[in-house]
Structure formats: C-alpha cells, structure tokens
Coordinates of N, CA and C in Angstrom, one line a residue:
I1 N -34.7 26.2 -70.0 CA -35.8 27.2 -70.2 C -35.7 28.3 -69.1
Q2 N -35.8 29.5 -69.5 CA -35.7 30.6 -68.5 C -37.0 30.8 -67.9
L3 N -37.1 30.7 -66.6 CA -38.3 30.9 -65.9 C -38.4 32.4 -65.4
T4 N -39.7 32.9 -65.3 CA -39.7 34.2 -64.8 C -41.1 34.3 -63.8
A5 N -41.2 35.5 -63.1 CA -42.4 35.6 -62.4 C -43.3 36.8 -62.9
I6 N -44.6 36.5 -63.1 CA -45.5 37.5 -63.5 C -46.5 37.8 -62.4
I7 N -46.7 39.1 -62.0 CA -47.7 39.5 -61.1 C -48.8 40.2 -61.8
T8 N -50.0 39.6 -61.5 CA -51.2 40.2 -62.1 C -52.0 40.9 -60.9
G9 N -52.4 42.2 -60.9 CA -53.2 42.8 -59.8 C -54.1 43.7 -60.3
D10 N -55.0 44.1 -59.2 CA -55.9 45.2 -59.4 C -56.1 45.9 -58.0
L11 N -56.4 47.1 -58.1 CA -56.7 47.8 -56.9 C -58.2 47.6 -56.3
I12 N -58.2 47.7 -55.0 CA -59.5 47.6 -54.3 C -59.9 49.0 -53.9
N13 N -61.1 49.4 -54.1 CA -61.6 50.7 -53.8 C -60.9 51.9 -54.5
S14 N -60.3 51.5 -55.7 CA -59.6 52.7 -56.3 C -60.4 53.8 -56.7
R15 N -61.8 53.5 -56.8 CA -62.7 54.7 -57.2 C -62.9 55.7 -56.0
Q16 N -62.3 55.4 -54.9 CA -62.6 56.3 -53.7 C -61.6 57.4 -53.7
L17 N -60.6 57.2 -54.5 CA -59.6 58.3 -54.7 C -59.3 58.5 -56.2
K18 N -58.9 59.7 -56.4 CA -58.7 60.1 -57.9 C -57.4 59.3 -58.3
P19 N -57.3 58.9 -59.6 CA -56.1 58.3 -60.0 C -54.9 59.0 -59.8
K20 N -54.9 60.4 -59.9 CA -53.6 61.3 -59.7 C -53.1 61.0 -58.4
I21 N -53.8 60.5 -57.4 CA -53.3 60.1 -56.0 C -52.7 58.8 -56.0
W22 N -53.4 57.8 -56.5 CA -52.8 56.4 -56.2 C -51.9 55.9 -57.5
L23 N -52.2 56.5 -58.6 CA -51.4 56.0 -59.8 C -49.8 56.2 -59.5
P24 N -49.4 57.5 -59.2 CA -48.0 57.7 -58.9 C -47.4 56.6 -57.9
V25 N -48.2 56.3 -56.9 CA -47.8 55.4 -55.8 C -47.6 54.1 -56.4
L26 N -48.5 53.6 -57.2 CA -48.4 52.2 -57.9 C -47.3 52.1 -58.8
E27 N -47.1 53.3 -59.7 CA -46.0 53.3 -60.6 C -44.6 53.2 -59.9
Q28 N -44.5 54.1 -58.8 CA -43.2 54.1 -58.1 C -43.0 52.6 -57.5
S29 N -44.0 52.1 -56.8 CA -43.7 50.7 -56.2 C -43.4 49.7 -57.2
I30 N -43.9 49.7 -58.3 CA -43.7 48.7 -59.4 C -42.3 48.8 -60.0
K31 N -41.7 50.1 -60.1 CA -40.5 50.6 -60.8 C -39.3 50.0 -59.9
L32 N -39.6 49.7 -58.5 CA -38.5 49.3 -57.7 C -37.9 48.0 -58.0
Y33 N -38.9 47.1 -58.6 CA -38.7 45.7 -58.7 C -38.8 45.2 -60.2
A34 N -39.6 45.9 -61.0 CA -40.0 45.3 -62.2 C -39.1 45.5 -63.3
S35 N -38.9 44.4 -64.2 CA -38.0 44.6 -65.4 C -39.0 45.1 -66.5
K36 N -40.3 44.7 -66.4 CA -41.4 45.3 -67.4 C -42.7 45.3 -66.6
S37 N -43.5 46.2 -67.0 CA -44.8 46.4 -66.3 C -45.7 47.1 -67.3
D38 N -46.9 47.0 -66.9 CA -48.1 47.5 -67.7 C -49.2 47.9 -66.7
I39 N -49.8 49.0 -66.9 CA -51.0 49.3 -66.1 C -52.1 49.6 -67.2
Y40 N -53.2 48.8 -67.0 CA -54.3 48.9 -67.9 C -55.6 48.9 -67.4
R41 N -56.6 49.1 -68.1 CA -58.1 49.1 -67.6 C -58.2 50.1 -66.3
G42 N -57.4 51.0 -66.4 CA -57.4 52.0 -65.2 C -56.6 51.5 -63.9
D43 N -57.1 50.5 -63.4 CA -56.5 50.1 -62.0 C -56.0 48.7 -62.1
S44 N -55.8 48.2 -63.2 CA -55.3 46.7 -63.2 C -53.7 46.9 -63.7
F45 N -53.0 45.9 -63.4 CA -51.6 45.9 -63.8 C -50.9 44.5 -63.9
Q46 N -49.9 44.5 -64.7 CA -49.1 43.3 -64.8 C -47.6 43.6 -64.7
V47 N -46.8 42.8 -63.9 CA -45.4 43.1 -63.7 C -44.7 42.0 -63.9
E48 N -43.5 42.1 -64.6 CA -42.6 41.0 -64.8 C -41.3 41.3 -63.8
V49 N -41.1 40.3 -63.0 CA -40.0 40.4 -61.9 C -39.2 39.2 -61.8
E50 N -38.0 39.3 -61.4 CA -37.2 38.0 -61.2 C -37.8 37.3 -60.0
I51 N -37.7 35.9 -60.1 CA -38.4 35.1 -59.1 C -37.9 35.4 -57.8
A52 N -36.6 35.7 -57.6 CA -36.0 35.9 -56.3 C -36.7 37.1 -55.6
K53 N -37.4 38.0 -56.4 CA -37.8 39.2 -55.9 C -39.3 39.3 -55.8
A54 N -40.1 38.2 -56.4 CA -41.4 38.3 -56.7 C -42.3 38.4 -55.4
L55 N -41.9 37.7 -54.4 CA -42.8 37.7 -53.1 C -42.6 39.0 -52.4
E56 N -41.3 39.5 -52.4 CA -40.9 40.8 -51.7 C -41.8 42.0 -52.4
C57 N -41.7 41.9 -53.8 CA -42.3 42.8 -54.7 C -43.9 43.0 -54.3
V58 N -44.5 41.8 -54.1 CA -46.0 41.8 -53.9 C -46.4 42.5 -52.5
F59 N -45.5 42.3 -51.5 CA -45.8 42.8 -50.2 C -45.3 44.4 -50.3
Y60 N -44.4 44.7 -51.0 CA -44.0 46.1 -51.1 C -45.1 46.9 -51.8
I61 N -45.6 46.3 -52.8 CA -46.7 47.1 -53.6 C -47.8 47.2 -52.6
K62 N -48.2 46.3 -51.9 CA -49.3 46.3 -50.9 C -49.0 47.4 -49.9
A63 N -47.8 47.4 -49.3 CA -47.5 48.3 -48.3 C -47.6 49.8 -48.8
A64 N -47.1 50.0 -50.2 CA -47.1 51.4 -50.7 C -48.5 51.8 -50.8
L65 N -49.4 50.9 -51.4 CA -50.8 51.3 -51.7 C -51.6 51.5 -50.5
K66 N -51.3 50.7 -49.5 CA -52.1 50.9 -48.1 C -51.6 52.0 -47.3
T67 N -50.6 52.8 -47.7 CA -50.4 54.1 -47.1 C -51.4 55.1 -47.5
L68 N -52.3 54.8 -48.5 CA -53.4 55.7 -49.0 C -54.7 55.2 -48.2
K69 N -55.5 56.1 -47.8 CA -56.8 55.7 -47.1 C -57.7 54.9 -47.9
N70 N -58.1 53.8 -47.3 CA -59.1 52.9 -47.9 C -58.7 52.2 -49.1
I71 N -57.5 52.3 -49.5 CA -57.1 51.5 -50.7 C -56.3 50.3 -50.4
D72 N -56.6 49.2 -51.2 CA -55.9 47.8 -51.0 C -55.7 47.3 -52.3
V73 N -55.1 46.2 -52.4 CA -54.7 45.6 -53.8 C -54.8 44.1 -53.6
R74 N -55.2 43.4 -54.7 CA -55.2 42.0 -54.8 C -54.2 41.7 -56.0
M75 N -53.4 40.6 -55.7 CA -52.2 40.2 -56.6 C -52.2 38.8 -56.6
A76 N -51.6 38.2 -57.8 CA -51.3 36.8 -57.9 C -50.1 36.7 -58.7
I77 N -49.1 35.8 -58.1 CA -47.9 35.6 -58.7 C -48.0 34.3 -59.6
G78 N -47.5 34.4 -60.8 CA -47.4 33.1 -61.6 C -45.9 32.8 -62.0
I79 N -45.6 31.7 -61.7 CA -44.1 31.3 -62.1 C -44.2 30.4 -63.2
G80 N -43.3 30.5 -64.2 CA -43.2 29.6 -65.3 C -42.3 30.1 -66.4
A81 N -42.3 29.5 -67.5 CA -41.6 29.7 -68.7 C -42.3 31.0 -69.3
K82 N -41.5 31.7 -70.1 CA -42.1 32.8 -70.9 C -41.9 32.4 -72.4
D83 N -42.8 32.0 -73.2 CA -42.6 31.4 -74.4 C -42.5 32.6 -75.5
F84 N -43.3 33.5 -75.4 CA -43.3 34.5 -76.4 C -42.9 35.9 -75.9
K85 N -41.9 36.5 -76.2 CA -41.4 37.8 -75.6 C -41.8 38.9 -76.6
N86 N -42.4 39.9 -75.9 CA -42.7 41.2 -76.6 C -42.2 42.4 -75.8
R87 N -41.8 43.4 -76.3 CA -41.5 44.6 -75.5 C -42.7 45.0 -74.7
D88 N -43.9 44.8 -75.2 CA -45.0 45.1 -74.5 C -45.5 43.9 -73.7
I89 N -45.5 44.0 -72.3 CA -45.9 42.8 -71.5 C -47.2 42.2 -71.9
K90 N -48.1 43.1 -72.2 CA -49.6 42.6 -72.6 C -49.6 41.6 -73.7
K91 N -48.6 41.8 -74.6 CA -48.6 41.0 -75.8 C -47.6 39.6 -75.7
S92 N -46.9 39.6 -74.4 CA -46.2 38.5 -74.2 C -47.1 37.4 -73.6
N93 N -46.6 36.1 -73.8 CA -47.4 35.0 -73.2 C -46.6 33.8 -72.7
G94 N -47.1 32.7 -72.2 CA -46.3 31.6 -71.8 C -46.9 31.1 -70.4
E95 N -46.4 30.1 -70.0 CA -46.8 29.5 -68.7 C -46.9 30.4 -67.5
A96 N -45.9 31.4 -67.3 CA -45.9 32.3 -66.2 C -47.2 33.3 -66.3
F97 N -47.5 33.6 -67.5 CA -48.7 34.6 -67.6 C -49.9 33.6 -67.3
L98 N -50.1 32.5 -67.8 CA -51.2 31.7 -67.7 C -51.4 31.3 -66.2
N99 N -50.3 31.0 -65.5 CA -50.3 30.7 -64.0 C -50.8 31.9 -63.2
S100 N -50.2 33.0 -63.6 CA -50.5 34.3 -62.9 C -52.1 34.7 -63.1
G101 N -52.5 34.5 -64.4 CA -54.0 34.8 -64.6 C -54.9 33.9 -63.9
E102 N -54.6 32.5 -63.9 CA -55.3 31.5 -63.2 C -55.4 31.8 -61.7
A103 N -54.3 32.0 -61.1 CA -54.1 32.2 -59.7 C -54.9 33.5 -59.3
F104 N -55.0 34.6 -60.1 CA -55.7 35.8 -59.9 C -57.1 35.5 -60.0
E105 N -57.6 34.7 -61.0 CA -59.0 34.3 -61.1 C -59.5 33.6 -59.9
N106 N -58.6 32.8 -59.3 CA -59.0 31.9 -58.1 C -59.0 32.7 -56.8
L107 N -58.6 33.9 -56.8 CA -58.6 34.6 -55.5 C -60.1 34.9 -55.1
K108 N -60.4 34.4 -53.9 CA -61.7 34.6 -53.3 C -61.7 35.8 -52.3
K109 N -61.6 35.5 -51.1 CA -61.4 36.6 -50.1 C -59.9 36.8 -49.9
E110 N -58.9 36.0 -50.3 CA -57.6 36.4 -50.2 C -57.2 37.5 -51.1
T111 N -56.0 38.1 -50.7 CA -55.6 39.2 -51.6 C -54.3 39.0 -52.2
I112 N -53.7 37.8 -51.9 CA -52.5 37.4 -52.5 C -52.5 35.8 -52.9
G113 N -52.2 35.6 -54.1 CA -52.2 34.1 -54.5 C -51.0 33.7 -55.4
I114 N -50.9 32.4 -55.6 CA -49.6 32.1 -56.4 C -50.0 30.8 -57.1
K115 N -49.3 30.6 -58.3 CA -49.4 29.3 -59.0 C -48.1 29.0 -59.7
T116 N -47.5 27.8 -59.4 CA -46.1 27.6 -60.1 C -46.3 26.3 -60.9
P117 N -45.2 25.8 -61.5 CA -45.3 24.6 -62.3 C -45.2 23.4 -61.3
W118 N -44.9 23.7 -60.1 CA -44.7 22.5 -59.0 C -45.8 22.5 -58.1
P119 N -46.7 21.5 -58.2 CA -47.9 21.6 -57.3 C -47.7 21.6 -55.9
E120 N -46.7 20.8 -55.4 CA -46.4 20.8 -54.0 C -45.8 22.3 -53.5
A121 N -45.0 22.7 -54.3 CA -44.5 24.2 -53.9 C -45.6 25.2 -53.9
T122 N -46.5 25.1 -54.9 CA -47.7 25.9 -55.0 C -48.5 25.8 -53.8
E123 N -48.8 24.7 -53.3 CA -49.6 24.4 -52.2 C -49.1 25.0 -50.9
I124 N -47.6 24.7 -50.7 CA -47.0 25.3 -49.4 C -47.0 26.8 -49.5
C125 N -46.7 27.4 -50.6 CA -46.6 28.9 -50.6 C -47.9 29.5 -50.5
K126 N -49.0 28.9 -51.2 CA -50.4 29.4 -51.1 C -50.8 29.6 -49.7
I127 N -50.7 28.4 -48.9 CA -51.1 28.4 -47.6 C -50.3 29.6 -46.8
M128 N -49.1 29.6 -46.9 CA -48.3 30.6 -46.2 C -48.6 32.1 -46.6
L129 N -48.9 32.2 -47.9 CA -49.3 33.6 -48.4 C -50.7 34.0 -47.9
E130 N -51.6 33.1 -47.9 CA -53.0 33.3 -47.3 C -52.9 34.0 -45.9
L131 N -52.0 33.3 -45.1 CA -51.8 33.7 -43.8 C -51.2 35.0 -43.7
A132 N -50.1 35.2 -44.5 CA -49.4 36.5 -44.4 C -50.1 37.7 -45.0
S133 N -50.9 37.4 -46.0 CA -51.8 38.4 -46.5 C -52.9 38.7 -45.6
Q134 N -53.3 37.9 -44.9 CA -54.4 38.2 -43.9 C -53.9 39.2 -42.9
I135 N -52.5 39.0 -42.5 CA -52.0 40.1 -41.5 C -51.8 41.3 -42.2
A136 N -51.3 41.4 -43.5 CA -51.1 42.6 -44.2 C -52.4 43.4 -44.6
D137 N -53.6 42.6 -44.7 CA -54.8 43.2 -45.0 C -55.2 44.2 -43.9
G138 N -54.7 43.9 -42.7 CA -55.1 44.7 -41.5 C -54.2 46.0 -41.3
W139 N -53.2 46.2 -42.2 CA -52.3 47.4 -41.9 C -53.0 48.7 -42.0
S140 N -52.8 49.5 -41.1 CA -53.3 50.9 -41.2 C -52.3 51.7 -42.1
E141 N -52.6 53.0 -42.4 CA -51.8 53.8 -43.4 C -50.4 53.9 -42.6
N142 N -50.4 54.2 -41.3 CA -49.1 54.5 -40.6 C -48.2 53.3 -40.7
I143 N -48.8 52.2 -40.3 CA -48.2 50.8 -40.2 C -47.7 50.4 -41.6
A144 N -48.4 50.6 -42.7 CA -48.2 50.4 -44.0 C -46.8 51.2 -44.4
N145 N -46.7 52.4 -44.0 CA -45.7 53.3 -44.3 C -44.4 52.8 -43.6
S146 N -44.5 52.4 -42.4 CA -43.3 51.7 -41.8 C -42.8 50.6 -42.4
V147 N -43.7 49.6 -42.9 CA -43.4 48.4 -43.6 C -42.7 48.9 -45.0
K148 N -43.3 49.9 -45.7 CA -42.8 50.3 -47.0 C -41.3 50.7 -46.8
V149 N -41.0 51.5 -45.8 CA -39.7 52.1 -45.5 C -38.8 51.0 -45.1
A150 N -39.2 50.1 -44.4 CA -38.4 48.9 -44.0 C -38.0 48.2 -45.2
F151 N -38.9 48.0 -46.1 CA -38.5 47.2 -47.4 C -37.6 48.0 -48.3
E152 N -37.7 49.3 -48.3 CA -36.8 50.2 -49.0 C -35.4 50.3 -48.5
N153 N -35.2 50.0 -47.2 CA -34.0 50.1 -46.5 C -33.6 48.9 -45.8
P154 N -33.3 47.8 -46.5 CA -33.1 46.4 -45.9 C -31.9 46.4 -44.9
G155 N -30.9 47.3 -45.2 CA -29.7 47.2 -44.3 C -29.8 48.1 -43.0
K156 N -30.9 48.8 -42.9 CA -31.0 49.8 -41.9 C -31.5 49.2 -40.6
N157 N -31.1 49.7 -39.4 CA -31.7 49.2 -38.2 C -32.8 50.1 -37.8
Q158 N -33.5 49.8 -36.8 CA -34.8 50.5 -36.5 C -34.5 52.0 -36.0
Q159 N -33.4 52.2 -35.5 CA -33.0 53.8 -35.2 C -32.9 54.4 -36.4
D160 N -32.2 53.8 -37.5 CA -32.2 54.5 -38.8 C -33.5 54.7 -39.4
L161 N -34.4 53.7 -39.4 CA -35.7 53.8 -39.9 C -36.5 54.9 -39.1
A162 N -36.3 55.0 -37.8 CA -37.1 56.1 -37.1 C -36.7 57.5 -37.6
E163 N -35.5 57.6 -37.9 CA -35.0 59.0 -38.5 C -35.6 59.2 -39.8
I164 N -35.6 58.1 -40.8 CA -36.2 58.3 -42.0 C -37.7 58.6 -42.0
L165 N -38.4 58.0 -41.0 CA -39.8 58.2 -40.8 C -40.1 59.4 -40.0
H166 N -39.0 60.2 -39.6 CA -39.2 61.3 -38.7 C -39.9 61.0 -37.5
K167 N -39.7 59.9 -36.9 CA -40.3 59.5 -35.6 C -39.2 59.8 -34.5
K168 N -39.7 60.2 -33.3 CA -38.8 60.6 -32.3 C -38.1 59.5 -31.8
Y169 N -38.8 58.4 -31.5 CA -38.3 57.2 -30.8 C -38.2 56.0 -31.7
Q170 N -37.1 55.2 -31.6 CA -37.0 53.9 -32.2 C -38.1 52.9 -31.9
S171 N -38.5 53.0 -30.5 CA -39.6 52.2 -30.0 C -40.9 52.3 -30.9
Q172 N -41.2 53.4 -31.5 CA -42.4 53.6 -32.2 C -42.2 52.7 -33.5
V173 N -41.2 52.7 -34.1 CA -40.8 51.9 -35.3 C -41.1 50.4 -34.9
S174 N -40.4 50.1 -33.8 CA -40.5 48.7 -33.3 C -41.9 48.3 -33.1
T175 N -42.7 49.0 -32.6 CA -44.2 48.8 -32.2 C -44.9 48.6 -33.5
E176 N -44.6 49.5 -34.4 CA -45.5 49.4 -35.7 C -45.0 48.3 -36.5
L177 N -43.8 47.8 -36.6 CA -43.4 46.7 -37.3 C -43.8 45.4 -36.7
T178 N -43.9 45.4 -35.3 CA -44.5 44.3 -34.6 C -46.0 44.1 -34.9
K179 N -46.6 45.3 -34.9 CA -48.1 45.2 -35.2 C -48.3 44.8 -36.6
A180 N -47.4 45.2 -37.6 CA -47.5 44.8 -39.0 C -47.2 43.3 -39.3
G181 N -46.6 42.6 -38.1 CA -46.1 41.2 -38.3 C -45.0 41.2 -39.4
F182 N -44.2 42.2 -39.5 CA -43.1 42.3 -40.4 C -42.2 41.2 -40.3
N183 N -41.8 40.8 -39.2 CA -40.8 39.6 -39.0 C -41.4 38.3 -39.7
K184 N -42.7 38.1 -39.3 CA -43.3 36.8 -39.7 C -43.5 36.8 -41.3
I185 N -43.9 38.1 -41.8 CA -44.0 38.3 -43.2 C -42.7 38.1 -43.9
S186 N -41.6 38.6 -43.4 CA -40.3 38.5 -44.0 C -39.9 37.1 -44.0
K187 N -40.1 36.3 -42.9 CA -39.8 34.9 -42.9 C -40.6 34.1 -43.9
T188 N -41.9 34.4 -44.1 CA -42.7 33.9 -45.1 C -42.1 34.1 -46.6
I189 N -41.7 35.4 -46.9 CA -41.1 35.8 -48.1 C -39.8 34.9 -48.3
D190 N -39.0 34.8 -47.2 CA -37.7 34.2 -47.4 C -37.9 32.6 -47.6
F191 N -38.8 32.1 -46.9 CA -39.1 30.6 -47.0 C -39.6 30.2 -48.4
C192 N -40.6 30.9 -48.8 CA -41.3 30.7 -50.1 C -40.3 30.9 -51.2
T193 N -39.5 32.0 -51.1 CA -38.5 32.3 -52.3 C -37.5 31.2 -52.3
K194 N -37.1 30.7 -51.2 CA -36.2 29.6 -51.3 C -36.7 28.3 -51.9
T195 N -38.0 28.0 -51.4 CA -38.7 26.9 -52.1 C -38.8 26.9 -53.5
L196 N -39.1 28.2 -54.1 CA -39.3 28.3 -55.4 C -37.9 28.2 -56.2
I197 N -36.9 28.8 -55.6 CA -35.6 28.9 -56.3 C -35.0 27.6 -56.3
A198 N -35.2 26.7 -55.3 CA -34.7 25.4 -55.2 C -35.2 24.5 -56.3
R199 N -36.4 24.8 -56.9 CA -37.0 24.0 -58.1 C -36.6 24.5 -59.4
C200 N -36.1 25.8 -59.4 CA -35.9 26.4 -60.7 C -34.7 25.7 -61.4

C-alpha cells in the first residue's frame, strides 16, 4: 500500500489582510513541497506531500505566512493510505485524508497536529510537535523570514543566509535563528520524520 501525507490547514486572522497579500505567499509556500494542493473556502487548504517532507513543509508554510503581520496558520498532518485518487485533491479520500481531518478537528490551542496509523508514533510526534509549534507561534515577522530563507537554502551557511537576507552581519542571522529555536525545530522535524519513515 502506498502511504502519503495530507496536510489540512487554515489561516488565523486572515481577515486582517486582503487575500491579495496573503494568498500568493500561501500558494508559493505550498508549491515548494506539494505534489497536489487545493485552497478552498477562502483561507483553508489541503496539501498532498511525501511523508519525508511533510513536517518540514508544515514549518515552512508557517514561517512564510508569519512573515506577514498578525497572520498565523493551523495545520494537521495525516499519514495513511490513499484509497481513491482523483486529480482534484478535494475529491480524493482514504486513511490519510481521514487522519488529517481528525487531527485538524482535535487542534485546541495547538497550531500543529498529527495522526498516523501507528498510535505510538502519533503520540511521540504529537508531543514533540506541540512543543515545537509553541516556539514557532512566537516568531516575529523578521524571525519568520530568517527561518523561511534557512528552509529554502538548506546547504547554505549563516554568512550566505546573511547575504540573501541583505543583513550586514552573519551574527544577526545567528541571533534570529537562535531566537526562532531553529536548531531545536530542525531536530524535531528530523526525529519525527525518521520515526514515521521507519514504520512505512
């Protein structure tokens, strides 16, 4: 059985900005990772992405949207089989879609959730994602932008990132990524991704 990851999300405070401001940012951030995606009901979206990239995708989308003032996003990852495939993601269904929808419905104060076919893996990743998302919830627009650029340029060192961000000193990037908890979040992404892939 081929397993996939479905991310269900919606924007927080989207009405504070016109869609022409946040919609291109959302579309661009989804495009980097998704094999299929759909934006519906204005500010809700669903994305299909390979399991190996699902967690990184979620934090990248969050960083991209948090570069905008007062905007945030809630997302849930569902892992599972995809029983019925349709060119239109809205009309596809299966375990991955159900898990994503259920995890999304169960979000309370958290902004990132997960449900997988393996209860133990779900529990481990859920706890780690709650902690990581709590850090990410506090990103300012500047910090979110540094995180976004760091995700876009995985092979680059901080000096390179400083040049891309038009910052005079590498230390500014270092400070912002430290404040963002980027290292801790990256470790969480790696650990949870390995946990999921080991069960696939």
